[in-house]
Amino acid sequence: MSERKVRVRFAPSPTGALHIGGVRTALYNYLFARQHGGDLIFRIEDTDSNRFVPGAEEYIIESFKWLGIKFDEGVSFGGNYGPYRQSERRDIYKKYVQVLLDNGKAYIAFDTPEELDAKRKEIPNFQYDASTRLSMRNSLSMSKEEVDALIAEGKQYVVRFKIEPNEDVHVNDIIRGDVVINSSILDDKVLYKSADELPTYHLANIVDDHLMEVTHVIRGEEWLPSAPLHVLLYRAFGWADTMPEFAHLPLLLKPDGNGKLSKRDGDRLGFPVFPLEWHDPKTGEVSSGYRESGYLPEAVINFLALLGWNPGNDQEIMSLDELVKLFDLHRCSKAGAKFDYEKARWFNHEYIIMKDDRELAELFMPIIKEHGIDVPMETVVTVVGMMKGRVSFVKELWDTCKFFFVAPEEYDEKTVKKRWKEDSAKCMTELADLLESLDDFSLTHQEEVVMKWIEDKGYHTGNIMNAFRLTLVGEGKGPHMFDISSVLGKEETVRRMRRAVEVLK
Ligand code: GLU
């Protein structure tokens, strides 16, 4: 058994946008598959047609493409275990439902919703199980002839799993250890419905995990209650020997308080809970996404990886490749992980700094163009290299850097009051003349010449530099002065200086 190739799956139901918790589940599956040289499968669990949302499947695929999480096989990726969309596997499930019926592990039930409701009223805490099933209308309480006749008549039915009472069922969970529940608390779950000829989640999930040779089921904590039932199903099929190992990941908790992280928390506190912007086809509602909010996919991956796991030391910045090496399913926490969106911003800031200047410039260029500005890529690369440490998002680069591309129209009043002295106009005219006379406008040469001029004239360096900054930037911020002037070039620098002198006198 231990020689089996590791095979894991991410198996979303296409019921809407993919929640960031689902992204983390997929990420952990990905890391686990990669580090074991295994396969990651992408399966679509769409047997509940009532909850199907058009566009959701495409949305999920696009999300992972953006994030750089690659699947080895599955819907849209191909592979030898397909089809990977459950709605295309009806015949397979029918066959396995029959297996359970034939070996007496499941039975046919005809109870209508009205009959079930009536029972619930009659018996407090009614549960369809060993204690009640013989008083219901099913193939255990009725004769074979009766059952066959009803089916021949076209009566709709469900197939229920026949759970034996009073047995301790053990789920051996990699993260939670030995989880034990007594089978008497389980009801005889519906596995199949004749009405739509489709299995329910439980049956399809187990059959597919088996047929797709899944070795580890890594999924969100919300599925833990289903696990004992799944264990019983594996046994009923006689597949206990190849039953996957389970790992139920901790919940993602809201940033404030203890509940589960929801979309409402995101709306309330101003952060996305979806990887990409989502347009709900039913309500028309638009929900923000990490991509559209300006997050880099590497940053999203990194901060998600740390929600429920850590490398055992205080290392925080890890690339996807490093995560593959360091990730350890056994080190995942049982306790819920608090979602910290301030931390998400911090990660983005760090990844912006690490990002190659040219790549950043390419992301920034469209924003510059939107402002109607035409500037060579080389200039943007230089500017971005200087300024990226000051922002958390590419879109913030505009406000931080716009003085490189647009001359100031006004001069910040406070800065003028503080920095524009009696002799500033005179000094700036002198400096403009000096700079205009330079043939070599390189940063180092400018600096050399200007510093010597300040010394010769006996000027105060701080005063000169502050006034110089005000003329070029319009306020008191920005990087080193000669960084700015050398990017602006001689003509623009001198032009800005002369205009400032004129306006400020
Ligand atoms: N279809 C389930 C979901 O939407 C899959 C649960 C599982 O991984 O077993 O999350």
Coordinates of C-alpha atoms and ligand atoms in Angstrom, one line a residue:
M1 CA 0.0 0.0 0.0
S2 CA 2.8 2.4 0.9
E3 CA 4.2 1.9 -2.6
R4 CA 1.2 3.5 -4.2
K5 CA 1.9 6.6 -6.1
V6 CA 0.6 9.6 -4.3
R7 CA -2.6 10.9 -5.9
V8 CA -4.6 13.7 -4.5
R9 CA -7.5 15.7 -5.8
F10 CA -9.2 19.0 -5.6
A11 CA -12.9 18.4 -6.1
P12 CA -15.0 21.6 -6.0
S13 CA -18.7 21.8 -6.7
P14 CA -19.4 24.5 -9.3
T15 CA -21.8 26.4 -7.1
G16 CA -20.3 29.9 -7.4
A17 CA -17.0 31.7 -7.0
L18 CA -14.2 29.7 -5.3
H19 CA -13.7 30.9 -1.7
I20 CA -10.2 31.6 -0.6
G21 CA -10.4 28.7 1.8
G22 CA -10.9 26.4 -1.2
V23 CA -7.9 27.9 -2.8
R24 CA -5.9 27.0 0.3
T25 CA -7.2 23.5 0.1
A26 CA -6.1 23.2 -3.5
L27 CA -2.7 24.7 -2.6
Y28 CA -2.1 22.2 0.2
N29 CA -3.0 19.4 -2.2
Y30 CA -0.7 20.8 -4.8
L31 CA 2.2 21.1 -2.3
F32 CA 1.6 17.6 -1.1
A33 CA 1.5 16.1 -4.6
R34 CA 4.6 18.0 -5.7
Q35 CA 6.7 17.0 -2.7
H36 CA 5.8 13.3 -3.1
G37 CA 6.2 13.3 -6.9
G38 CA 2.5 12.6 -7.1
D39 CA -0.4 13.7 -9.2
L40 CA -3.0 16.4 -8.5
I41 CA -6.4 15.8 -10.0
F42 CA -9.0 18.4 -10.8
R43 CA -12.5 16.9 -10.4
I44 CA -15.8 18.7 -10.8
E45 CA -18.5 17.5 -8.4
D46 CA -21.6 18.6 -10.1
T47 CA -24.2 16.0 -9.2
D48 CA -26.4 18.5 -7.4
S49 CA -28.0 20.2 -10.4
N50 CA -30.0 22.6 -8.2
R51 CA -26.9 24.2 -7.0
F52 CA -25.1 24.4 -10.4
V53 CA -24.0 27.9 -11.4
P54 CA -22.9 28.6 -14.9
G55 CA -19.4 30.0 -15.3
A56 CA -18.2 28.7 -11.9
E57 CA -16.1 25.9 -13.4
E58 CA -14.4 28.3 -15.8
Y59 CA -13.9 30.7 -13.0
I60 CA -12.2 28.0 -10.9
I61 CA -9.9 27.0 -13.7
E62 CA -8.9 30.6 -14.4
S63 CA -8.2 31.2 -10.8
F64 CA -5.6 28.4 -10.6
K65 CA -4.1 29.5 -13.8
W66 CA -3.6 33.0 -12.4
L67 CA -2.2 31.6 -9.1
G68 CA 0.2 29.2 -10.9
I69 CA -1.3 26.1 -9.3
K70 CA -1.0 23.4 -12.0
F71 CA -3.0 20.2 -12.1
D72 CA -1.7 17.0 -13.6
E73 CA -5.1 15.7 -14.8
G74 CA -8.8 16.5 -14.7
V75 CA -11.4 18.7 -16.2
S76 CA -9.7 20.7 -19.0
F77 CA -6.4 19.0 -18.3
G78 CA -7.1 15.5 -19.6
G79 CA -5.8 12.2 -18.1
N80 CA -6.4 8.5 -18.1
Y81 CA -9.1 8.4 -15.4
G82 CA -11.7 10.5 -17.0
P83 CA -14.3 11.8 -17.4
Y84 CA -13.5 14.0 -14.5
R85 CA -16.8 15.8 -14.4
Q86 CA -19.2 13.8 -12.3
S87 CA -22.3 14.6 -14.4
E88 CA -20.5 12.7 -17.2
R89 CA -20.1 9.6 -15.0
R90 CA -23.7 8.6 -14.4
D91 CA -23.3 5.1 -15.8
I92 CA -20.4 4.4 -13.6
Y93 CA -22.3 5.4 -10.4
K94 CA -25.3 3.4 -11.5
K95 CA -23.1 0.3 -11.7
Y96 CA -21.7 0.9 -8.2
V97 CA -25.1 1.6 -6.7
Q98 CA -26.2 -1.8 -8.0
V99 CA -23.1 -3.4 -6.4
L100 CA -24.3 -2.1 -3.0
L101 CA -27.9 -3.2 -3.6
D102 CA -26.7 -6.7 -4.7
N103 CA -24.6 -7.2 -1.6
G104 CA -27.2 -6.0 0.8
K105 CA -25.3 -2.8 1.9
A106 CA -28.0 -0.5 0.5
Y107 CA -31.7 -0.6 -0.2
I108 CA -34.4 1.1 -2.2
A109 CA -36.8 3.5 -0.4
F110 CA -40.0 4.9 -1.8
D111 CA -41.0 7.3 1.0
T112 CA -42.2 10.6 -0.5
P113 CA -41.2 13.9 1.0
E114 CA -44.7 14.2 2.5
E115 CA -44.4 10.8 4.1
L116 CA -41.1 11.7 5.6
D117 CA -42.4 14.9 6.9
A118 CA -45.3 13.1 8.5
K119 CA -42.9 10.7 10.2
R120 CA -40.9 13.6 11.5
K121 CA -44.0 15.1 13.1
E122 CA -45.0 11.7 14.6
I123 CA -41.6 10.7 16.0
P124 CA -39.5 13.3 17.8
N125 CA -35.9 13.5 16.5
F126 CA -36.8 11.1 13.7
Q127 CA -33.8 9.6 11.9
Y128 CA -34.0 7.1 9.0
D129 CA -31.9 4.3 10.5
A130 CA -31.8 0.8 11.9
S131 CA -34.4 1.7 14.5
T132 CA -36.9 3.1 12.1
R133 CA -36.3 1.7 8.6
L134 CA -38.6 -1.3 9.0
S135 CA -41.5 1.1 9.6
M136 CA -40.8 2.9 6.4
R137 CA -41.6 2.1 2.8
N138 CA -38.5 0.4 1.4
S139 CA -37.1 -2.8 0.0
L140 CA -36.4 -4.1 3.5
S141 CA -40.0 -3.7 4.8
M142 CA -41.7 -4.7 1.5
S143 CA -41.7 -7.8 -0.6
K144 CA -39.6 -8.1 -3.7
E145 CA -42.7 -8.3 -5.8
E146 CA -44.1 -5.1 -4.4
V147 CA -40.8 -3.3 -4.9
D148 CA -40.4 -4.6 -8.5
A149 CA -44.0 -3.6 -9.2
L150 CA -43.5 0.0 -7.9
I151 CA -40.4 0.4 -10.0
A152 CA -42.1 -1.0 -13.1
E153 CA -44.9 1.5 -12.5
G154 CA -42.3 4.3 -12.7
K155 CA -42.4 5.3 -9.0
Q156 CA -39.5 7.4 -8.0
Y157 CA -37.2 6.1 -5.4
V158 CA -33.9 6.7 -3.6
V159 CA -31.2 4.2 -2.7
R160 CA -30.1 4.4 1.0
F161 CA -27.0 3.2 2.7
K162 CA -27.8 0.5 5.3
I163 CA -25.8 1.6 8.3
E164 CA -25.3 -1.0 11.0
P165 CA -25.9 0.5 14.4
N166 CA -23.7 0.6 17.4
E167 CA -20.3 0.4 15.9
D168 CA -17.4 2.7 16.6
V169 CA -16.1 4.1 13.4
H170 CA -12.5 5.3 13.4
V171 CA -11.3 8.0 11.0
N172 CA -7.6 8.2 11.1
D173 CA -6.9 11.8 10.3
I174 CA -3.4 13.0 9.6
I175 CA -4.1 16.3 11.3
R176 CA -6.7 15.3 13.9
G177 CA -5.5 11.9 14.8
D178 CA -8.0 9.1 15.6
V179 CA -11.5 10.5 15.3
V180 CA -14.2 8.1 16.6
I181 CA -17.9 8.3 16.2
N182 CA -20.6 5.7 16.8
S183 CA -22.5 4.6 13.8
S184 CA -25.8 4.9 15.6
I185 CA -25.7 8.7 15.2
L186 CA -25.6 8.3 11.4
D187 CA -28.7 8.1 9.3
D188 CA -29.1 5.9 6.3
K189 CA -27.8 8.4 3.8
V190 CA -29.3 8.7 0.4
L191 CA -26.7 7.6 -2.2
Y192 CA -28.8 7.8 -5.3
K193 CA -32.0 9.4 -6.6
S194 CA -33.9 7.8 -9.5
A195 CA -35.6 11.1 -10.3
D196 CA -32.4 12.6 -11.8
E197 CA -30.6 9.3 -12.1
L198 CA -27.7 10.9 -10.2
P199 CA -25.8 9.8 -7.1
T200 CA -25.4 12.1 -4.2
Y201 CA -22.1 13.7 -3.2
H202 CA -21.2 10.8 -0.8
L203 CA -21.4 8.0 -3.3
A204 CA -19.9 9.9 -6.2
N205 CA -17.0 11.1 -4.1
I206 CA -16.1 7.6 -2.8
V207 CA -16.5 5.9 -6.1
D208 CA -14.4 8.5 -7.9
D209 CA -11.7 8.6 -5.2
H210 CA -11.4 4.8 -5.5
L211 CA -11.5 4.6 -9.3
M212 CA -9.1 7.6 -9.6
E213 CA -6.7 5.8 -7.2
V214 CA -6.7 8.7 -4.8
T215 CA -4.3 8.1 -1.9
H216 CA -4.9 11.1 0.3
V217 CA -8.1 13.1 0.8
I218 CA -7.0 16.6 1.9
R219 CA -10.0 18.9 2.4
G220 CA -11.7 21.5 4.6
E221 CA -12.8 20.8 8.1
E222 CA -16.5 21.1 7.1
W223 CA -16.2 17.6 5.5
L224 CA -15.0 15.9 8.7
P225 CA -18.6 14.9 9.6
S226 CA -18.9 13.0 6.3
A227 CA -15.7 11.1 6.9
P228 CA -17.1 8.2 9.1
L229 CA -19.8 7.6 6.5
H230 CA -17.1 7.5 3.8
V231 CA -15.1 5.0 5.8
L232 CA -18.2 2.8 6.0
L233 CA -18.8 3.1 2.3
Y234 CA -15.2 2.1 1.5
R235 CA -15.8 -1.0 3.6
A236 CA -19.1 -1.7 2.1
F237 CA -17.5 -1.8 -1.3
G238 CA -14.7 -4.0 -0.1
W239 CA -12.1 -1.2 -0.7
A240 CA -10.9 -0.8 2.8
D241 CA -7.3 -1.8 1.8
T242 CA -6.9 1.1 -0.6
M243 CA -8.9 3.6 1.4
P244 CA -7.3 7.1 1.1
E245 CA -5.8 8.7 4.2
F246 CA -7.7 11.7 5.4
A247 CA -6.5 15.2 6.4
H248 CA -9.1 17.7 7.4
L249 CA -7.7 21.2 7.3
P250 CA -8.4 23.9 9.9
L251 CA -11.2 26.4 9.3
L252 CA -10.3 29.9 8.1
L253 CA -11.7 32.3 10.8
K254 CA -12.8 35.9 10.4
P255 CA -10.2 38.5 11.3
D256 CA -12.2 39.7 14.3
G257 CA -14.1 37.2 16.4
N258 CA -14.2 33.4 16.0
G259 CA -16.7 32.6 13.3
K260 CA -15.9 31.2 9.9
L261 CA -14.5 33.7 7.4
S262 CA -17.4 34.7 5.1
K263 CA -17.9 37.0 2.1
R264 CA -19.7 39.4 4.4
D265 CA -16.5 39.8 6.5
G266 CA -14.7 40.7 3.4
D267 CA -17.3 43.3 2.4
R268 CA -17.4 44.7 5.9
L269 CA -13.7 45.0 6.4
G270 CA -12.7 45.7 2.8
F271 CA -10.8 42.7 1.5
P272 CA -11.6 40.1 -1.1
V273 CA -12.5 36.5 -0.2
F274 CA -12.3 35.3 -3.8
P275 CA -9.2 34.9 -6.0
L276 CA -10.7 36.7 -9.0
E277 CA -13.5 39.2 -9.3
W278 CA -16.8 37.3 -9.5
H279 CA -19.9 38.4 -11.3
D280 CA -22.8 36.4 -9.9
P281 CA -24.9 35.4 -12.9
K282 CA -28.1 35.1 -10.8
T283 CA -28.0 38.3 -8.8
G284 CA -25.7 40.4 -10.9
E285 CA -23.7 41.1 -7.8
V286 CA -20.0 41.8 -8.3
S287 CA -17.5 40.6 -5.7
S288 CA -13.9 41.8 -5.5
G289 CA -11.0 39.5 -6.3
Y290 CA -7.4 39.4 -5.2
R291 CA -6.3 39.7 -8.8
E292 CA -8.3 42.8 -9.5
S293 CA -7.4 44.3 -6.1
G294 CA -3.8 44.3 -7.2
Y295 CA -2.4 41.3 -5.4
L296 CA 0.5 39.4 -7.0
P297 CA -0.3 35.7 -7.2
E298 CA 3.0 34.8 -5.5
A299 CA 1.9 36.9 -2.5
V300 CA -1.5 35.3 -2.3
I301 CA 0.0 31.8 -2.4
N302 CA 2.5 32.7 0.3
F303 CA 0.1 34.1 2.8
L304 CA -2.5 31.4 2.2
A305 CA 0.2 28.7 2.8
L306 CA 0.7 30.1 6.3
L307 CA -3.0 30.0 7.2
G308 CA -3.0 26.7 9.1
W309 CA 0.6 25.7 8.6
N310 CA 4.1 27.1 9.4
P311 CA 7.6 25.8 8.7
G312 CA 8.4 25.5 12.4
N313 CA 10.5 28.6 12.5
D314 CA 9.8 32.3 11.8
Q315 CA 10.5 32.2 8.1
E316 CA 7.6 33.9 6.3
I317 CA 8.6 34.6 2.8
M318 CA 8.6 31.4 0.8
S319 CA 8.3 30.9 -3.0
L320 CA 6.1 28.1 -4.3
D321 CA 9.2 25.9 -4.9
E322 CA 10.3 26.5 -1.3
L323 CA 6.9 25.7 0.0
V324 CA 6.9 22.4 -1.9
K325 CA 10.1 21.5 0.0
L326 CA 9.0 22.8 3.4
F327 CA 5.3 22.0 3.6
D328 CA 4.4 19.2 6.0
L329 CA 0.8 18.0 6.3
H330 CA 1.6 16.7 9.7
R331 CA 2.5 20.2 10.9
C332 CA -1.0 21.6 10.0
S333 CA -2.8 23.0 13.0
K334 CA -6.1 21.6 14.3
A335 CA -7.2 25.0 15.5
G336 CA -8.8 27.5 13.1
A337 CA -6.5 30.0 11.4
K338 CA -7.4 33.7 11.7
F339 CA -7.5 35.5 8.5
D340 CA -5.2 38.5 8.7
Y341 CA -5.7 40.9 5.7
E342 CA -3.2 43.4 7.0
K343 CA -0.7 40.6 6.7
A344 CA -1.9 39.9 3.2
R345 CA -1.0 43.5 2.3
W346 CA 2.4 43.1 3.9
F347 CA 3.1 40.0 1.8
N348 CA 2.1 41.9 -1.3
H349 CA 4.5 44.7 -0.3
E350 CA 7.3 42.3 0.1
Y351 CA 6.6 40.6 -3.2
I352 CA 6.5 43.9 -5.0
I353 CA 9.9 44.7 -3.6
M354 CA 11.2 41.3 -4.7
K355 CA 9.7 41.6 -8.2
D356 CA 11.9 42.4 -11.1
D357 CA 11.8 46.1 -12.0
R358 CA 11.0 45.4 -15.6
E359 CA 8.1 43.1 -14.8
L360 CA 6.7 45.7 -12.4
A361 CA 7.2 48.4 -15.0
E362 CA 5.1 46.4 -17.4
L363 CA 2.3 46.1 -14.9
F364 CA 2.6 49.9 -14.2
M365 CA 2.8 51.0 -17.8
P366 CA -1.0 50.6 -18.6
I367 CA -1.8 52.8 -15.6
I368 CA 0.6 55.5 -16.8
K369 CA -1.0 55.3 -20.3
E370 CA -4.5 55.6 -18.7
H371 CA -3.4 59.0 -17.4
G372 CA -2.6 59.9 -21.0
I373 CA 1.1 59.8 -20.6
D374 CA 3.6 58.5 -23.1
V375 CA 6.9 57.7 -21.6
P376 CA 9.7 55.2 -22.6
M377 CA 9.7 51.8 -20.8
E378 CA 13.3 52.4 -19.7
T379 CA 12.2 55.4 -17.7
V380 CA 9.4 53.5 -16.0
V381 CA 11.9 50.7 -15.2
T382 CA 14.2 53.2 -13.5
V383 CA 11.4 54.9 -11.6
V384 CA 9.8 51.6 -10.4
G385 CA 13.2 50.4 -9.2
M386 CA 13.5 53.6 -7.1
M387 CA 10.0 53.7 -5.8
K388 CA 8.7 50.1 -5.3
G389 CA 9.8 50.0 -1.7
R390 CA 7.2 52.6 -0.9
V391 CA 4.1 50.8 -2.1
S392 CA 2.0 47.7 -1.4
F393 CA 0.2 47.6 -4.7
V394 CA 1.2 48.4 -8.3
K395 CA -1.7 50.8 -8.5
E396 CA -0.3 52.8 -5.6
L397 CA 2.8 53.5 -7.8
W398 CA 0.9 56.2 -9.7
D399 CA 0.3 58.5 -6.7
T400 CA 3.8 57.8 -5.4
C401 CA 5.6 58.3 -8.7
K402 CA 3.4 60.7 -10.7
F403 CA 5.7 63.6 -10.3
F404 CA 8.2 61.8 -12.5
F405 CA 5.7 62.0 -15.4
V406 CA 3.7 65.2 -14.7
A407 CA 5.1 68.5 -13.6
P408 CA 3.6 70.0 -10.5
E409 CA 0.9 72.5 -11.2
E410 CA 0.6 73.7 -7.6
Y411 CA 3.0 73.8 -4.8
D412 CA 2.1 72.4 -1.4
E413 CA 1.3 75.3 0.8
K414 CA 2.8 73.9 4.0
T415 CA 6.0 72.9 2.3
V416 CA 6.3 76.3 0.6
K417 CA 5.9 78.0 4.0
K418 CA 8.6 75.9 5.5
R419 CA 11.0 75.3 2.7
W420 CA 10.8 78.3 0.4
K421 CA 13.1 80.9 1.9
E422 CA 13.9 84.6 1.1
D423 CA 16.7 83.7 -1.3
S424 CA 15.2 80.5 -2.7
A425 CA 14.1 82.2 -6.0
K426 CA 17.6 83.6 -6.5
C427 CA 19.3 80.3 -5.6
M428 CA 17.1 78.2 -7.8
T429 CA 17.7 80.5 -10.8
E430 CA 21.4 80.2 -10.2
L431 CA 21.0 76.4 -9.9
A432 CA 18.9 76.2 -13.0
D433 CA 21.5 78.1 -15.0
L434 CA 24.2 75.8 -13.7
L435 CA 22.3 72.7 -14.5
E436 CA 21.4 74.0 -18.0
S437 CA 25.1 74.5 -18.7
L438 CA 25.9 70.8 -18.0
D439 CA 26.7 68.6 -20.9
D440 CA 26.9 65.5 -18.8
F441 CA 23.6 65.3 -16.9
S442 CA 24.4 62.0 -15.3
L443 CA 23.4 61.6 -11.6
T444 CA 27.0 61.5 -10.4
H445 CA 28.2 64.4 -12.4
Q446 CA 25.2 66.6 -11.4
E447 CA 25.8 65.8 -7.8
E448 CA 29.5 66.6 -8.0
V449 CA 29.0 69.9 -9.7
V450 CA 26.1 71.0 -7.5
M451 CA 27.8 70.1 -4.3
K452 CA 30.8 72.1 -5.3
W453 CA 28.7 75.1 -6.2
I454 CA 26.9 74.9 -2.8
E455 CA 30.3 74.9 -1.1
D456 CA 31.8 77.7 -3.2
K457 CA 28.8 79.9 -2.6
G458 CA 28.6 79.0 1.1
Y459 CA 25.0 78.0 0.8
H460 CA 23.2 75.7 3.2
T461 CA 22.8 72.2 1.6
G462 CA 19.5 71.4 3.3
N463 CA 17.9 74.7 2.2
I464 CA 19.0 74.3 -1.4
M465 CA 17.9 70.7 -1.6
N466 CA 14.5 71.4 0.0
A467 CA 13.8 74.2 -2.4
F468 CA 15.1 72.1 -5.3
R469 CA 12.7 69.3 -4.3
L470 CA 9.8 71.7 -4.1
T471 CA 10.4 73.0 -7.7
L472 CA 10.5 69.5 -9.2
V473 CA 8.0 67.6 -7.0
G474 CA 5.7 70.3 -5.8
E475 CA 5.9 69.0 -2.2
G476 CA 8.4 67.7 0.3
K477 CA 8.5 64.0 -0.5
G478 CA 10.3 61.7 -2.9
P479 CA 13.6 60.0 -3.4
H480 CA 17.1 61.4 -3.6
M481 CA 17.1 64.7 -5.6
F482 CA 19.5 63.8 -8.3
D483 CA 17.7 60.5 -8.8
I484 CA 14.7 62.6 -9.7
S485 CA 16.5 65.2 -11.9
S486 CA 18.4 62.6 -13.8
V487 CA 15.2 60.7 -14.6
L488 CA 13.5 64.0 -15.6
G489 CA 16.4 65.0 -17.8
K490 CA 18.0 68.4 -18.2
E491 CA 15.3 70.2 -20.2
E492 CA 12.4 69.1 -17.9
T493 CA 14.4 69.8 -14.7
V494 CA 15.3 73.3 -15.8
R495 CA 11.8 74.0 -17.1
R496 CA 10.2 72.9 -13.8
M497 CA 12.7 75.0 -11.8
R498 CA 12.1 78.2 -13.8
R499 CA 8.3 77.8 -13.5
A500 CA 8.5 77.3 -9.8
V501 CA 10.6 80.5 -9.5
E502 CA 8.0 82.4 -11.5
V503 CA 5.1 81.1 -9.5
L504 CA 6.7 81.3 -6.0
K505 CA 8.9 84.4 -6.8
Ligands
GLU1 N1 -17.3 18.7 -3.7 C1 -16.8 18.9 -2.4 C2 -16.6 20.4 -2.2 O1 -17.2 21.1 -2.9 C3 -15.6 18.0 -2.2 C4 -15.3 17.6 -0.8 C5 -14.2 16.7 -0.8 O2 -13.0 17.1 -1.1 O3 -14.4 15.5 -0.5 O4 -15.7 20.8 -1.5

